[in-house]
Structures are given as C-alpha cells and as structure tokens.
PDB file of C-alpha atoms in Angstrom:
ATOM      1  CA  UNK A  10    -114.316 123.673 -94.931  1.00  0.00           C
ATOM      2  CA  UNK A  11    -117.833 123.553 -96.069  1.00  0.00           C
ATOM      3  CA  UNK A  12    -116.802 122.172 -99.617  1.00  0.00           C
ATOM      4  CA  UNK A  13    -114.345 119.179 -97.977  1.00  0.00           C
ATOM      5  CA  UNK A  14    -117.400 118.227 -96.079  1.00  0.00           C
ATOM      6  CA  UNK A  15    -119.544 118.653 -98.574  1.00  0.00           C
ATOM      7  CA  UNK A  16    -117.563 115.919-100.443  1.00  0.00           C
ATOM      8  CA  UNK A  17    -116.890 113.777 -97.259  1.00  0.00           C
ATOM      9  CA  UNK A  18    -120.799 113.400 -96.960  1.00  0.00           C
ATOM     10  CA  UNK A  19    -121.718 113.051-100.657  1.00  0.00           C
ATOM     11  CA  UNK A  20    -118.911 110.503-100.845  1.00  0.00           C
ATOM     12  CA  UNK A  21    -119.956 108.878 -97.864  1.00  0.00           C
ATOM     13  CA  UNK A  22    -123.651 109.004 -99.416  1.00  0.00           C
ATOM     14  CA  UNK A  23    -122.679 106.965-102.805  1.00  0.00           C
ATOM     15  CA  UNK A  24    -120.184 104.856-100.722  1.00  0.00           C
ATOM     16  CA  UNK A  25    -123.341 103.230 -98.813  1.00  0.00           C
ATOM     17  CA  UNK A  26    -125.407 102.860-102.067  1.00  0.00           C
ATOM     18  CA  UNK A  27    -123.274 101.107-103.316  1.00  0.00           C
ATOM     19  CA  UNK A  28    -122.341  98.915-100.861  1.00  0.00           C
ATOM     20  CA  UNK A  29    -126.000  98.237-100.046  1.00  0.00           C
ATOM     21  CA  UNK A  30    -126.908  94.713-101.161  1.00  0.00           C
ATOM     22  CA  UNK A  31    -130.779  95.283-100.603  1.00  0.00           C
ATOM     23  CA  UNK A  32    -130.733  97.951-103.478  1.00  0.00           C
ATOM     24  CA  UNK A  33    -131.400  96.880-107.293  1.00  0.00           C
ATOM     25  CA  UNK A  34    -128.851  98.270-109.862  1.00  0.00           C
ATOM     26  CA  UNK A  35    -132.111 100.271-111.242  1.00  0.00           C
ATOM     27  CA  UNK A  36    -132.299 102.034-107.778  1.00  0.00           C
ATOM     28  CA  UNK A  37    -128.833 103.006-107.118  1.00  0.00           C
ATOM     29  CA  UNK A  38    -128.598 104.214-110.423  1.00  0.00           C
ATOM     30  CA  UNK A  39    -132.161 106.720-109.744  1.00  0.00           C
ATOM     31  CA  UNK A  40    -130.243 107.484-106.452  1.00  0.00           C
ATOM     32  CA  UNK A  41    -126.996 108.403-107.891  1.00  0.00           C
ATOM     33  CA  UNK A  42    -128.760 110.428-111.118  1.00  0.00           C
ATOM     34  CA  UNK A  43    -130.710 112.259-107.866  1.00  0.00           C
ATOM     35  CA  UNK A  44    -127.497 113.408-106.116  1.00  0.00           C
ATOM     36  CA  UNK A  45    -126.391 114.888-109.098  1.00  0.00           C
ATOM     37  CA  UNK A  46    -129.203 116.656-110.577  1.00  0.00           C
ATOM     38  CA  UNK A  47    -130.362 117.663-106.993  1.00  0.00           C
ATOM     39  CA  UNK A  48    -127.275 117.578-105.113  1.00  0.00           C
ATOM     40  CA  UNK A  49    -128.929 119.217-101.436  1.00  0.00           C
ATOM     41  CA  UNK A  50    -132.453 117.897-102.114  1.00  0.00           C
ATOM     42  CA  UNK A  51    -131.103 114.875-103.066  1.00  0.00           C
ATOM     43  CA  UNK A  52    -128.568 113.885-100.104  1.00  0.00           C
ATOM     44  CA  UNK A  53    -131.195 115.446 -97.409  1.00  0.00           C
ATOM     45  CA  UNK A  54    -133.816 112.725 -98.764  1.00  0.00           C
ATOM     46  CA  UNK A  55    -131.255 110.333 -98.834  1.00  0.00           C
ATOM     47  CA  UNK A  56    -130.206 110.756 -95.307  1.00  0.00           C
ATOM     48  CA  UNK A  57    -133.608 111.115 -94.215  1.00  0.00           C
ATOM     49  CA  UNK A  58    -135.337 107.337 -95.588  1.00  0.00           C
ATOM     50  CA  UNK A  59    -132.006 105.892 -95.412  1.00  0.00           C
ATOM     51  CA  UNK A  60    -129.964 107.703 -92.730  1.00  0.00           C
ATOM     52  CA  UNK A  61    -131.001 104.818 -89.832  1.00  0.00           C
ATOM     53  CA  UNK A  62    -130.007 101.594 -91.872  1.00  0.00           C
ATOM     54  CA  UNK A  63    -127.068 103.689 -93.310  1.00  0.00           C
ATOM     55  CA  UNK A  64    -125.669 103.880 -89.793  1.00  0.00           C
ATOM     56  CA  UNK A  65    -126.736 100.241 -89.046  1.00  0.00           C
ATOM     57  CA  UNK A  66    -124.428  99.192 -92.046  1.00  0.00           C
ATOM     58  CA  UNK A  67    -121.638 100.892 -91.192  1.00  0.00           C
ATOM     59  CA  UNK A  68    -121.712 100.022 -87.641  1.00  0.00           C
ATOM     60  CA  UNK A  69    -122.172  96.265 -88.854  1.00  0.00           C
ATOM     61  CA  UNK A  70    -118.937  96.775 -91.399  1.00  0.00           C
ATOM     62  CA  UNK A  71    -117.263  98.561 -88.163  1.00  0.00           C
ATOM     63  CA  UNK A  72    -118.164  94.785 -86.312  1.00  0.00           C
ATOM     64  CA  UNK A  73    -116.963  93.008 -89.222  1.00  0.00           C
ATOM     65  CA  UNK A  74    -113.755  94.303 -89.469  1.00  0.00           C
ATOM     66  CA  UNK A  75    -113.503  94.076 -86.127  1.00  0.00           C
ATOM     67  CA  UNK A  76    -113.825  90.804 -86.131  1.00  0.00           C
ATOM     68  CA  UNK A  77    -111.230  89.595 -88.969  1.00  0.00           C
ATOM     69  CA  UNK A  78    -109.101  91.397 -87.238  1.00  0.00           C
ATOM     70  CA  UNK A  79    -108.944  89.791 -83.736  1.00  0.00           C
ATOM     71  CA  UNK A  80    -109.133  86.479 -86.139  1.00  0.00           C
ATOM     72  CA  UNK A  81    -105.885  87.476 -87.411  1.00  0.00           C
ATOM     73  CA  UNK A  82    -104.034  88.700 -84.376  1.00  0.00           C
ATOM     74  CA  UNK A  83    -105.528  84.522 -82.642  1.00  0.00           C
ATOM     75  CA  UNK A  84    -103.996  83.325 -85.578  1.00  0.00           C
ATOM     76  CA  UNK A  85    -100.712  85.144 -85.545  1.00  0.00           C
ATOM     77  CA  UNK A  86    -100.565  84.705 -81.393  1.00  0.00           C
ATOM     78  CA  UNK A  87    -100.919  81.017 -82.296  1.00  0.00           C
ATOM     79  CA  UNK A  88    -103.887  78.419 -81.621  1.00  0.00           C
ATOM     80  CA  UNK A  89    -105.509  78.492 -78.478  1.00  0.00           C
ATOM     81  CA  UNK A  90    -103.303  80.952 -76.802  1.00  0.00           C
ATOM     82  CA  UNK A  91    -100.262  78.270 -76.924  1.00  0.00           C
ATOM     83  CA  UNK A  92     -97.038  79.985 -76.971  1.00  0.00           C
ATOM     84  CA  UNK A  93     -95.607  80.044 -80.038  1.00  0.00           C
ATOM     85  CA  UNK A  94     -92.297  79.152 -78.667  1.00  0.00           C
ATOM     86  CA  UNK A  95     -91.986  76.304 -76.235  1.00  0.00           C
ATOM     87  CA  UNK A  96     -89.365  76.515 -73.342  1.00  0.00           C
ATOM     88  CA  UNK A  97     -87.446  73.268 -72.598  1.00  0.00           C
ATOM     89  CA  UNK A  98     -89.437  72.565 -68.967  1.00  0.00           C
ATOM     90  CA  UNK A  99     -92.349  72.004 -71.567  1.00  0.00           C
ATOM     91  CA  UNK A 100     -90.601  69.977 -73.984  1.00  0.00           C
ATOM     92  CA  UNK A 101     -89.759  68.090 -71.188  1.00  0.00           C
ATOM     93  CA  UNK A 102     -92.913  67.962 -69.509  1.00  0.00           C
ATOM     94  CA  UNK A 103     -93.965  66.441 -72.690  1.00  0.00           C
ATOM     95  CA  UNK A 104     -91.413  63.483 -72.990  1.00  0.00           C
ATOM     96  CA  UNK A 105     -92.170  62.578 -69.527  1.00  0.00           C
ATOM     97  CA  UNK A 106     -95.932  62.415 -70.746  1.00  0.00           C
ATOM     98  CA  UNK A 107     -95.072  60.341 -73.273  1.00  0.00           C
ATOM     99  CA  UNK A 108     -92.746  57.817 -71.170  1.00  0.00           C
ATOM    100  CA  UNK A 109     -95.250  57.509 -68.982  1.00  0.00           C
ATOM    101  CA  UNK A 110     -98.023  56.856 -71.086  1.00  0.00           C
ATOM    102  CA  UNK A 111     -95.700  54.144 -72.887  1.00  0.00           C
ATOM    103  CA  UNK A 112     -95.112  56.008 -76.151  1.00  0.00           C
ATOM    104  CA  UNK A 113     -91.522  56.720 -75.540  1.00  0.00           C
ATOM    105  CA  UNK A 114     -88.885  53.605 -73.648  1.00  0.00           C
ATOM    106  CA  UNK A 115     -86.681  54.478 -71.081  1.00  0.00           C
ATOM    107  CA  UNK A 116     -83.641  54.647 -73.294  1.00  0.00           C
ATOM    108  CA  UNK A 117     -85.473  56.860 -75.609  1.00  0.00           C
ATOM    109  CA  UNK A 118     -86.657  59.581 -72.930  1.00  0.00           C
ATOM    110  CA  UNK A 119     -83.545  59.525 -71.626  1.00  0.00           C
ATOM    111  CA  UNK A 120     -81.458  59.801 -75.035  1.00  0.00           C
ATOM    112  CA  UNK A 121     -84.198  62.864 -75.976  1.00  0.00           C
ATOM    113  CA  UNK A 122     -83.957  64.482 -72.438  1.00  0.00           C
ATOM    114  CA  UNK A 123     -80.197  64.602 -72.820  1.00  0.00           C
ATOM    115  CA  UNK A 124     -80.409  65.694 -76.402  1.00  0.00           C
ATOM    116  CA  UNK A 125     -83.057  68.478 -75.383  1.00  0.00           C
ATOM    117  CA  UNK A 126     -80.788  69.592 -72.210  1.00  0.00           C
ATOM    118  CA  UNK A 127     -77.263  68.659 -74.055  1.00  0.00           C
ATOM    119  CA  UNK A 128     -74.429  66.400 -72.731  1.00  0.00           C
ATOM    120  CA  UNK A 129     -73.621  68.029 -69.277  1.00  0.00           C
ATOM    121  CA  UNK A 130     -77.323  69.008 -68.301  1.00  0.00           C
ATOM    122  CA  UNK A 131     -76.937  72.687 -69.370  1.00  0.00           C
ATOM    123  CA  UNK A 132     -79.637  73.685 -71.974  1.00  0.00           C
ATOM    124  CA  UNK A 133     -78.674  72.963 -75.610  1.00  0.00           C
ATOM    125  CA  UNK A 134     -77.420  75.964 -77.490  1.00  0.00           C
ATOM    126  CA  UNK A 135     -80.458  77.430 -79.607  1.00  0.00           C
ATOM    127  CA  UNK A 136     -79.005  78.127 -83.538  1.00  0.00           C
ATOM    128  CA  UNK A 137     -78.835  81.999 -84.399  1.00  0.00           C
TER     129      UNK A 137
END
C-alpha cells in the first residue's frame, strides 16, 4: 500500500510541475532530476515550497472543469432554459403573437392553426 501511494504522490508531484505555467522548462527539469536522484528529500521539499499553490491549482482546475461542464449540460438543456421541445399551446401562443402584431393575416393564422391542430381540431399526428 505504501508503494501505490508512493507512486500516487510522486505522480501527482510531476503532474503539477508540469502543468505549472509559472515554471521555466530549466526549473521543471532541476525539479524532476531532484525527484529522482532524491526521491524522499526531493518530494518533501517539493511539497513543502510548493504544497500551498499546488493545492490552489488543482482546486482552480477542479473550478474549471466544473465550469465547462455546467456549459455543456446549458448547452445540451438548450438556450436559456427553453424547452427543447415546444408543445402545440406554445406554437400557438406564438401564431396568435404574430397575428396580432400584424406579421401573420387572418387567413394565414387560421390556415397554420388548423395545420398545427389538424383538420378536426385534434392535435396533428407527430412522425415516429
């Protein structure tokens, strides 16, 4: 058990470095040349000047993923929280918005509501 988290944390260790930004190439290569010369001494030291803004990082990948991920489940819901899927009481909520701001005559909102609610004022069958 000691050896699996030995490997978790040196793994763990090198996965930071490397992801740090703020480090030059130069450093994460004296880092990296460190941990493996001086394996114990090495990842003590690290986790001692770095241990705070190694948790910082990770806590602000943790926020940024996240994030893209409530992006993507807004953008899969649909816009706004619209329903994906309108019901025919909204479609024809929206032909009587448009008749009555003039967009639509009275022939055609009446020719699209019975198209919408089909010829004998039952809903329209919805193709399988």
């Amino acid at each position: 058990m000691l050896v699996f988290a030995w490997i978790w944390l040196m793994i763990s260790i090198l996965t930071d470095l490397f992801r740090d930004p703020s480090v030059s190439g130069w450093g994460k290569a004296v880092w990296t040349v460190f941990l493996i010369v001086l394996p114990w001494i090495g990842a003590l030291t690290y986790l001692i000047a770095r241990g705070r803004s190694m948790n910082e990082r990770s806590a602000q990948r943790a926020r940024e993923q996240d994030e893209r991920m409530r992006q993507y489940v807004r953008e899969a819901a649909g816009s706004a929280g619209a329903p994906a899927v309108s019901s025919p009481a909204d479609d024809l909520g929206k032909l009587a918005d448009l008749r009555q701001r003039g967009v639509l005559s009275d022939s055609e909102y009446e020719r699209a509501k019975s198209a919408l609610l089909g010829m004998n004022g039952k809903p329209a069958r919805q193709p399988l």
